[in-house]
Amino acid sequence: MLRATLLPAGLAASLVLVPLPSAVAAPSADAVIAEVYGGGGNSGATLKNDFVELANKGGAAFGLDGWSVQYISGTPGANSQWGVTPLTGAIAPGGRYLVAEAAGAAGTVDLPTPDAAGSLALSGTSGTVALVRGTDPLTCKTAADCAADPRVRDLVGFGTAVVHEGSASVAGASNSASVARRTGLADTDDNAADLAAGAPTPTNTKGEVAEGSTPTGPTEPGTVRIHDIQGTTRLSDRTGKTVAGVPGIVTGVRAYGSKGFWIQDPTADADPATSEAVFVYTGSANPTVKVGDSVLVTGKVTEYYPNFNGGSQSLTQLTNPAVTVLSSGNALPAPVVVDTRNIPGTYSPQAGADGTVNGVALNPEKYTLDFYESLEGMLVQVKDVRVIQATDKYNELWVAADKQDQRSKRGGVLYESYDEPNVGRLMVQQQAPVAQQPFPVANVGDVLTGETTGPLDYNSFGGYTLVAGTLGALQDNHLQREVTTPAADRELSIATYNVENLAATNPDAKFAELAQAVVTNLRSPDILALEEIQDNNGAKNDGTVDASATVAKFVAAVKAAGGPAYDWRSVDPEDGKDGGEPGGNIRQVFLFNPLRVSFTDIPGGTATTAVDVAGTGAGAALTASPGRIAPADEAWASSRKPLAGQFSFRGKKVFVIANHFNSKGGDQGIDSRFQAPTRSSEVQRIKQATVEQAFVAKLLAADKEAKVVSLGDFNDYQFSPALAALTKDGVLRSLVNELPEKEQYSYVYQGNSQVLDHILVSPEVGYAKYDIVHINAEFAQQASDHDPQVVRIKP
């Protein structure tokens, strides 16, 4: 690693920078050039392209935006120039990053999908490659000058290159051989000592390798065992190293998605922190091994993040594998039974100095995430477990392995605070094709009886996952969809329902199912606020913002189901300004039964006009109805603006605000490697809540007896800062807190029954009979992913 010392600006005038001599090593703690190959497409080459592979030895991501890989010939002359390939993205901790360069006329094998691509034609035998902060070409042409350039982060000279680190360039590069760092990504600033020639092994950020680059299968067990590879932290200290002849029994095979198989050593070590299993990634090739095979595997140790930007945990893998099957039909290692007896009650350890738990020593007896990590890839088993999230379209469900997690009234588990995540949640997927063993179609509260067994994985959307080789039998507990209490004649019923990207182009069956729920389960509320109504052509992105056809189809479906002939009001948004599915232009819409309640139409409401409050006392009114609250405020950037409407029921004025706050997209999950996880989307929701609270406060200042109902999909929990901001100074009270604790949920995510939808009322509303009507979130068959809510008030 070449480094020069950077001084504070105030000292630059009095001190002189002195380049470090090339013999002085400053080993990199993070990004290095891991492998260089210039023989791509040359005579005798298998690979078609040259490439440069980077690696990250650090515990945090290494951002590459604004960086570059640069190359110059081995003996640069007066007119020689450095070629530049700009980089973007990041290298995950322990991860790889592949830069494809020029192709030649020969070769038969493509590189795995590169993370960056350039057109540099590297020599197969001699040259210099540098990792550079910036994209301006270097000007140095000697080792000393390059050492003095602070932009140079790492440099590899190979063959007879004049520019190199340390005593000499690394020898041995050819049309069939790359130069790569030795064990542990050694960096002593001596190219000859740190790198060696060998067969090219290009690996991208996903751990994918080139087809046909698999080495010869091992014939004898090596000295490394799986627990040596896994180690006592989340990241293997053998990352980047090729391990030979690792023995194990195949315990599971995955021939879809991220293809490969799990192997487990039946002879465990004495350390409970070290997993005895590892996933062997086969790229696009279907695994050829079978469960019960005894194998030897030679492969490169890599760390793979299923959702790196989302903060996921890493999976230690063997990539570019060479596999020898020694025997078949062997007994599998006994699974670890995961249940209340061994799942720790504390969810996550504290993060290290880098903000992650990657380098923190595992303590599986104290922390839930450490417990699951210590079993990564191993056979685990759950017995007689309750389903806490219904089967989805991907044939996945969630179960409660710990019976002590807070149970909901109908069999789920409640998410009650940031500090106390439910520890026993496990996703269940399936190894076997559906034709061989159909995946159970389960609802919340059903039970997988008997034993469900398979390797413990980690999925791309977050959450540890039991990839079942054997599934328990489904015990159907016949969960029923709820029906709310009908409103009395003098009660005004107001409901909210997120109808999940509803467009006129959706099938009639979806409209019919939603409409039937409105009529039967919600008892045809007097006012119904709908969220996620799309424009008439749905996701087609052609500038359409009109949703009249979508709403008309919904109203007709309600009438056909035996409901009232609803009238409706809304404000069309600006094209592409309210977020949601691109082209869909989702918005909120008021439906109301004109035989029961009237809408007070006040002109002036547009996509960009802010509704205000006029008058005082009994004369207080909106300046536009329907109207949007502060649509130009930064709080609503790329998000839905609240829709305010003024209604009259039995001569009494009622103000209703329909909401759809910004989503939780981009937040780090509760099982993130970052602890505590960052809830980045929360910042905007707090701003949104603050704006709306101020509007309600202004309305109450004009008329302290104003009846205000604010409802919708707020995308946040009852205990969140956003809801605290919305209810500040008591202008609104959240009705969810008045339900029995075990009924406080409207949505299910990663096995957690949680609150995202709310109905809030102003103090003068007083009487409010509130109900979350559970008809969707707990069921495999859903018209929407949200449960609707209804309140009955007496204005």
mmCIF file of N, CA and C in Angstrom, residues 509-598:
data_model
loop_
_atom_site.group_PDB
_atom_site.id
_atom_site.type_symbol
_atom_site.label_atom_id
_atom_site.label_comp_id
_atom_site.label_asym_id
_atom_site.label_seq_id
_atom_site.Cartn_x
_atom_site.Cartn_y
_atom_site.Cartn_z
ATOM 1 N N ALA A 509 -61.886 -9.298 -10.393
ATOM 2 C CA ALA A 509 -61.941 -10.085 -9.162
ATOM 3 C C ALA A 509 -61.357 -9.318 -7.973
ATOM 4 N N LYS A 510 -60.314 -8.510 -8.218
ATOM 5 C CA LYS A 510 -59.748 -7.735 -7.115
ATOM 6 C C LYS A 510 -60.742 -6.679 -6.645
ATOM 7 N N PHE A 511 -61.379 -6.010 -7.583
ATOM 8 C CA PHE A 511 -62.384 -5.020 -7.204
ATOM 9 C C PHE A 511 -63.518 -5.685 -6.426
ATOM 10 N N ALA A 512 -63.949 -6.847 -6.898
ATOM 11 C CA ALA A 512 -65.062 -7.538 -6.239
ATOM 12 C C ALA A 512 -64.706 -7.932 -4.813
ATOM 13 N N GLU A 513 -63.477 -8.405 -4.616
ATOM 14 C CA GLU A 513 -63.057 -8.833 -3.281
ATOM 15 C C GLU A 513 -62.949 -7.645 -2.334
ATOM 16 N N LEU A 514 -62.357 -6.547 -2.807
ATOM 17 C CA LEU A 514 -62.271 -5.343 -1.983
ATOM 18 C C LEU A 514 -63.665 -4.808 -1.651
ATOM 19 N N ALA A 515 -64.534 -4.778 -2.652
ATOM 20 C CA ALA A 515 -65.876 -4.230 -2.456
ATOM 21 C C ALA A 515 -66.682 -5.072 -1.482
ATOM 22 N N GLN A 516 -66.572 -6.378 -1.589
ATOM 23 C CA GLN A 516 -67.311 -7.248 -0.679
ATOM 24 C C GLN A 516 -66.892 -7.010 0.760
ATOM 25 N N ALA A 517 -65.590 -6.756 0.975
ATOM 26 C CA ALA A 517 -65.101 -6.465 2.327
ATOM 27 C C ALA A 517 -65.688 -5.152 2.841
ATOM 28 N N VAL A 518 -65.817 -4.154 1.959
ATOM 29 C CA VAL A 518 -66.403 -2.879 2.366
ATOM 30 C C VAL A 518 -67.840 -3.085 2.829
ATOM 31 N N VAL A 519 -68.583 -3.873 2.071
ATOM 32 C CA VAL A 519 -70.001 -4.068 2.378
ATOM 33 C C VAL A 519 -70.196 -5.007 3.565
ATOM 34 N N THR A 520 -69.501 -6.133 3.555
ATOM 35 C CA THR A 520 -69.740 -7.171 4.564
ATOM 36 C C THR A 520 -68.951 -6.936 5.841
ATOM 37 N N ASN A 521 -67.624 -6.717 5.716
ATOM 38 C CA ASN A 521 -66.772 -6.668 6.898
ATOM 39 C C ASN A 521 -66.728 -5.281 7.530
ATOM 40 N N LEU A 522 -66.821 -4.221 6.705
ATOM 41 C CA LEU A 522 -66.823 -2.853 7.231
ATOM 42 C C LEU A 522 -68.228 -2.291 7.399
ATOM 43 N N ARG A 523 -69.243 -3.047 6.985
ATOM 44 C CA ARG A 523 -70.638 -2.649 7.129
ATOM 45 C C ARG A 523 -70.950 -1.335 6.398
ATOM 46 N N SER A 524 -70.374 -1.168 5.201
ATOM 47 C CA SER A 524 -70.648 -0.004 4.350
ATOM 48 C C SER A 524 -70.537 1.310 5.122
ATOM 49 N N PRO A 525 -69.333 1.694 5.494
ATOM 50 C CA PRO A 525 -69.163 2.913 6.297
ATOM 51 C C PRO A 525 -69.700 4.143 5.569
ATOM 52 N N ASP A 526 -70.078 5.152 6.369
ATOM 53 C CA ASP A 526 -70.616 6.385 5.785
ATOM 54 C C ASP A 526 -69.552 7.128 4.994
ATOM 55 N N ILE A 527 -68.327 7.162 5.517
ATOM 56 C CA ILE A 527 -67.191 7.788 4.835
ATOM 57 C C ILE A 527 -66.071 6.763 4.772
ATOM 58 N N LEU A 528 -65.475 6.614 3.619
ATOM 59 C CA LEU A 528 -64.381 5.659 3.439
ATOM 60 C C LEU A 528 -63.221 6.362 2.746
ATOM 61 N N ALA A 529 -62.088 6.445 3.444
ATOM 62 C CA ALA A 529 -60.869 7.004 2.852
ATOM 63 C C ALA A 529 -60.045 5.858 2.276
ATOM 64 N N LEU A 530 -59.780 5.940 0.999
ATOM 65 C CA LEU A 530 -58.979 4.915 0.325
ATOM 66 C C LEU A 530 -57.575 5.440 0.078
ATOM 67 N N GLU A 531 -56.578 4.606 0.322
ATOM 68 C CA GLU A 531 -55.195 4.926 -0.025
ATOM 69 C C GLU A 531 -54.747 4.010 -1.165
ATOM 70 N N GLU A 532 -53.777 4.500 -1.926
ATOM 71 C CA GLU A 532 -53.177 3.784 -3.058
ATOM 72 C C GLU A 532 -54.178 3.550 -4.194
ATOM 73 N N ILE A 533 -54.974 4.561 -4.479
ATOM 74 C CA ILE A 533 -55.759 4.557 -5.715
ATOM 75 C C ILE A 533 -54.853 5.080 -6.827
ATOM 76 N N GLN A 534 -54.628 4.264 -7.837
ATOM 77 C CA GLN A 534 -53.767 4.663 -8.947
ATOM 78 C C GLN A 534 -54.580 5.334 -10.046
ATOM 79 N N ASP A 535 -53.847 5.996 -10.951
ATOM 80 C CA ASP A 535 -54.527 6.610 -12.089
ATOM 81 C C ASP A 535 -55.105 5.529 -13.003
ATOM 82 N N ASN A 536 -55.817 5.946 -14.022
ATOM 83 C CA ASN A 536 -56.648 5.017 -14.788
ATOM 84 C C ASN A 536 -55.874 3.905 -15.482
ATOM 85 N N ASN A 537 -54.632 4.181 -15.900
ATOM 86 C CA ASN A 537 -53.873 3.123 -16.578
ATOM 87 C C ASN A 537 -52.767 2.550 -15.698
ATOM 88 N N GLY A 538 -52.888 2.750 -14.401
ATOM 89 C CA GLY A 538 -51.981 2.099 -13.460
ATOM 90 C C GLY A 538 -50.536 2.503 -13.658
ATOM 91 N N ALA A 539 -49.653 1.515 -13.714
ATOM 92 C CA ALA A 539 -48.218 1.773 -13.738
ATOM 93 C C ALA A 539 -47.707 2.271 -15.085
ATOM 94 N N LYS A 540 -48.551 2.359 -16.092
ATOM 95 C CA LYS A 540 -48.111 2.917 -17.372
ATOM 96 C C LYS A 540 -47.728 4.371 -17.162
ATOM 97 N N ASN A 541 -46.508 4.710 -17.497
ATOM 98 C CA ASN A 541 -45.966 6.035 -17.164
ATOM 99 C C ASN A 541 -46.061 6.939 -18.395
ATOM 100 N N ASP A 542 -47.245 7.516 -18.607
ATOM 101 C CA ASP A 542 -47.460 8.319 -19.807
ATOM 102 C C ASP A 542 -48.023 9.692 -19.489
ATOM 103 N N GLY A 543 -47.938 10.122 -18.234
ATOM 104 C CA GLY A 543 -48.428 11.434 -17.857
ATOM 105 C C GLY A 543 -49.857 11.458 -17.361
ATOM 106 N N THR A 544 -50.565 10.349 -17.436
ATOM 107 C CA THR A 544 -51.945 10.288 -16.948
ATOM 108 C C THR A 544 -51.972 10.478 -15.429
ATOM 109 N N VAL A 545 -52.867 11.345 -14.951
ATOM 110 C CA VAL A 545 -53.062 11.499 -13.508
ATOM 111 C C VAL A 545 -54.521 11.277 -13.112
ATOM 112 N N ASP A 546 -55.439 11.238 -14.070
ATOM 113 C CA ASP A 546 -56.854 11.062 -13.784
ATOM 114 C C ASP A 546 -57.128 9.653 -13.261
ATOM 115 N N ALA A 547 -57.880 9.555 -12.162
ATOM 116 C CA ALA A 547 -58.206 8.257 -11.573
ATOM 117 C C ALA A 547 -59.706 7.995 -11.593
ATOM 118 N N SER A 548 -60.453 8.728 -12.368
ATOM 119 C CA SER A 548 -61.911 8.607 -12.340
ATOM 120 C C SER A 548 -62.391 7.216 -12.727
ATOM 121 N N ALA A 549 -61.722 6.583 -13.692
ATOM 122 C CA ALA A 549 -62.130 5.234 -14.102
ATOM 123 C C ALA A 549 -61.860 4.224 -12.990
ATOM 124 N N THR A 550 -60.750 4.391 -12.289
ATOM 125 C CA THR A 550 -60.430 3.488 -11.180
ATOM 126 C C THR A 550 -61.484 3.609 -10.082
ATOM 127 N N VAL A 551 -61.805 4.842 -9.699
ATOM 128 C CA VAL A 551 -62.778 5.045 -8.631
ATOM 129 C C VAL A 551 -64.164 4.579 -9.072
ATOM 130 N N ALA A 552 -64.547 4.887 -10.307
ATOM 131 C CA ALA A 552 -65.863 4.482 -10.804
ATOM 132 C C ALA A 552 -66.014 2.965 -10.776
ATOM 133 N N LYS A 553 -64.954 2.255 -11.125
ATOM 134 C CA LYS A 553 -65.003 0.793 -11.113
ATOM 135 C C LYS A 553 -65.152 0.270 -9.686
ATOM 136 N N PHE A 554 -64.494 0.939 -8.750
ATOM 137 C CA PHE A 554 -64.602 0.530 -7.354
ATOM 138 C C PHE A 554 -66.016 0.802 -6.826
ATOM 139 N N VAL A 555 -66.543 1.971 -7.101
ATOM 140 C CA VAL A 555 -67.886 2.330 -6.648
ATOM 141 C C VAL A 555 -68.921 1.357 -7.216
ATOM 142 N N ALA A 556 -68.754 1.016 -8.491
ATOM 143 C CA ALA A 556 -69.687 0.071 -9.122
ATOM 144 C C ALA A 556 -69.599 -1.303 -8.472
ATOM 145 N N ALA A 557 -68.379 -1.714 -8.093
ATOM 146 C CA ALA A 557 -68.205 -3.018 -7.449
ATOM 147 C C ALA A 557 -68.876 -3.045 -6.088
ATOM 148 N N VAL A 558 -68.808 -1.933 -5.348
ATOM 149 C CA VAL A 558 -69.489 -1.850 -4.049
ATOM 150 C C VAL A 558 -70.997 -1.953 -4.240
ATOM 151 N N LYS A 559 -71.519 -1.244 -5.207
ATOM 152 C CA LYS A 559 -72.958 -1.295 -5.484
ATOM 153 C C LYS A 559 -73.375 -2.717 -5.867
ATOM 154 N N ALA A 560 -72.560 -3.377 -6.679
ATOM 155 C CA ALA A 560 -72.876 -4.742 -7.093
ATOM 156 C C ALA A 560 -72.845 -5.709 -5.925
ATOM 157 N N ALA A 561 -72.041 -5.397 -4.899
ATOM 158 C CA ALA A 561 -71.952 -6.257 -3.718
ATOM 159 C C ALA A 561 -73.060 -5.976 -2.716
ATOM 160 N N GLY A 562 -73.949 -5.066 -3.059
ATOM 161 C CA GLY A 562 -75.060 -4.760 -2.175
ATOM 162 C C GLY A 562 -74.844 -3.541 -1.314
ATOM 163 N N GLY A 563 -73.819 -2.754 -1.606
ATOM 164 C CA GLY A 563 -73.511 -1.575 -0.821
ATOM 165 C C GLY A 563 -74.172 -0.330 -1.365
ATOM 166 N N PRO A 564 -73.910 0.813 -0.745
ATOM 167 C CA PRO A 564 -74.529 2.066 -1.172
ATOM 168 C C PRO A 564 -73.915 2.583 -2.477
ATOM 169 N N ALA A 565 -74.591 3.525 -3.083
ATOM 170 C CA ALA A 565 -74.071 4.202 -4.275
ATOM 171 C C ALA A 565 -73.193 5.357 -3.792
ATOM 172 N N TYR A 566 -71.946 5.051 -3.548
ATOM 173 C CA TYR A 566 -71.033 6.060 -3.005
ATOM 174 C C TYR A 566 -70.793 7.192 -4.001
ATOM 175 N N ASP A 567 -70.712 8.396 -3.489
ATOM 176 C CA ASP A 567 -70.167 9.525 -4.239
ATOM 177 C C ASP A 567 -68.700 9.638 -3.810
ATOM 178 N N TRP A 568 -67.916 10.482 -4.495
ATOM 179 C CA TRP A 568 -66.501 10.544 -4.138
ATOM 180 C C TRP A 568 -65.908 11.906 -4.437
ATOM 181 N N ARG A 569 -64.784 12.200 -3.735
ATOM 182 C CA ARG A 569 -64.017 13.418 -3.958
ATOM 183 C C ARG A 569 -62.533 13.100 -3.803
ATOM 184 N N SER A 570 -61.735 13.801 -4.593
ATOM 185 C CA SER A 570 -60.278 13.667 -4.489
ATOM 186 C C SER A 570 -59.638 14.843 -5.209
ATOM 187 N N VAL A 571 -58.330 14.908 -5.157
ATOM 188 C CA VAL A 571 -57.557 15.893 -5.908
ATOM 189 C C VAL A 571 -56.474 15.134 -6.661
ATOM 190 N N ASP A 572 -56.455 15.279 -7.986
ATOM 191 C CA ASP A 572 -55.421 14.602 -8.771
ATOM 192 C C ASP A 572 -54.046 15.173 -8.433
ATOM 193 N N PRO A 573 -53.038 14.330 -8.228
ATOM 194 C CA PRO A 573 -51.685 14.830 -7.947
ATOM 195 C C PRO A 573 -50.985 15.304 -9.212
ATOM 196 N N GLU A 574 -49.850 15.948 -9.035
ATOM 197 C CA GLU A 574 -48.973 16.222 -10.177
ATOM 198 C C GLU A 574 -48.337 14.908 -10.613
ATOM 199 N N ASP A 575 -48.091 14.774 -11.886
ATOM 200 C CA ASP A 575 -47.513 13.537 -12.407
ATOM 201 C C ASP A 575 -46.131 13.276 -11.797
ATOM 202 N N GLY A 576 -45.966 12.106 -11.226
ATOM 203 C CA GLY A 576 -44.672 11.665 -10.718
ATOM 204 C C GLY A 576 -44.196 12.356 -9.457
ATOM 205 N N LYS A 577 -45.078 13.071 -8.737
ATOM 206 C CA LYS A 577 -44.627 13.840 -7.576
ATOM 207 C C LYS A 577 -45.019 13.219 -6.228
ATOM 208 N N ASP A 578 -45.812 12.146 -6.251
ATOM 209 C CA ASP A 578 -46.331 11.628 -4.979
ATOM 210 C C ASP A 578 -45.778 10.262 -4.596
ATOM 211 N N GLY A 579 -44.749 9.791 -5.297
ATOM 212 C CA GLY A 579 -44.123 8.526 -4.929
ATOM 213 C C GLY A 579 -44.975 7.333 -5.316
ATOM 214 N N GLY A 580 -44.667 6.199 -4.698
ATOM 215 C CA GLY A 580 -45.376 4.979 -5.039
ATOM 216 C C GLY A 580 -44.835 4.356 -6.312
ATOM 217 N N GLU A 581 -45.582 3.405 -6.858
ATOM 218 C CA GLU A 581 -45.154 2.716 -8.070
ATOM 219 C C GLU A 581 -45.006 3.714 -9.209
ATOM 220 N N PRO A 582 -43.858 3.747 -9.903
ATOM 221 C CA PRO A 582 -43.664 4.719 -10.996
ATOM 222 C C PRO A 582 -44.788 4.626 -12.019
ATOM 223 N N GLY A 583 -45.348 5.783 -12.365
ATOM 224 C CA GLY A 583 -46.439 5.832 -13.326
ATOM 225 C C GLY A 583 -47.810 5.693 -12.716
ATOM 226 N N GLY A 584 -47.882 5.215 -11.452
ATOM 227 C CA GLY A 584 -49.181 4.938 -10.849
ATOM 228 C C GLY A 584 -49.877 6.139 -10.253
ATOM 229 N N ASN A 585 -49.074 7.145 -9.815
ATOM 230 C CA ASN A 585 -49.638 8.368 -9.232
ATOM 231 C C ASN A 585 -50.682 8.063 -8.151
ATOM 232 N N ILE A 586 -50.306 7.284 -7.159
ATOM 233 C CA ILE A 586 -51.262 6.932 -6.106
ATOM 234 C C ILE A 586 -51.698 8.169 -5.340
ATOM 235 N N ARG A 587 -52.934 8.126 -4.857
ATOM 236 C CA ARG A 587 -53.496 9.234 -4.108
ATOM 237 C C ARG A 587 -54.562 8.703 -3.165
ATOM 238 N N GLN A 588 -55.039 9.584 -2.244
ATOM 239 C CA GLN A 588 -56.140 9.250 -1.368
ATOM 240 C C GLN A 588 -57.443 9.733 -2.000
ATOM 241 N N VAL A 589 -58.530 9.020 -1.702
ATOM 242 C CA VAL A 589 -59.845 9.345 -2.235
ATOM 243 C C VAL A 589 -60.873 9.194 -1.119
ATOM 244 N N PHE A 590 -61.788 10.153 -1.021
ATOM 245 C CA PHE A 590 -62.931 10.040 -0.120
ATOM 246 C C PHE A 590 -64.121 9.436 -0.865
ATOM 247 N N LEU A 591 -64.687 8.338 -0.330
ATOM 248 C CA LEU A 591 -66.003 7.880 -0.737
ATOM 249 C C LEU A 591 -66.969 8.242 0.386
ATOM 250 N N PHE A 592 -68.211 8.570 0.031
ATOM 251 C CA PHE A 592 -69.192 8.845 1.074
ATOM 252 C C PHE A 592 -70.580 8.473 0.575
ATOM 253 N N ASN A 593 -71.416 8.080 1.516
ATOM 254 C CA ASN A 593 -72.781 7.679 1.218
ATOM 255 C C ASN A 593 -73.663 8.916 1.309
ATOM 256 N N PRO A 594 -74.124 9.450 0.192
ATOM 257 C CA PRO A 594 -74.877 10.713 0.208
ATOM 258 C C PRO A 594 -76.233 10.598 0.901
ATOM 259 N N LEU A 595 -76.694 9.391 1.156
ATOM 260 C CA LEU A 595 -77.943 9.228 1.892
ATOM 261 C C LEU A 595 -77.729 9.391 3.393
ATOM 262 N N ARG A 596 -76.474 9.375 3.808
ATOM 263 C CA ARG A 596 -76.160 9.458 5.237
ATOM 264 C C ARG A 596 -75.347 10.696 5.599
ATOM 265 N N VAL A 597 -74.524 11.164 4.688
ATOM 266 C CA VAL A 597 -73.614 12.258 4.990
ATOM 267 C C VAL A 597 -73.425 13.097 3.731
ATOM 268 N N SER A 598 -73.246 14.385 3.910
ATOM 269 C CA SER A 598 -73.028 15.242 2.738
ATOM 270 C C SER A 598 -71.610 15.801 2.759
#
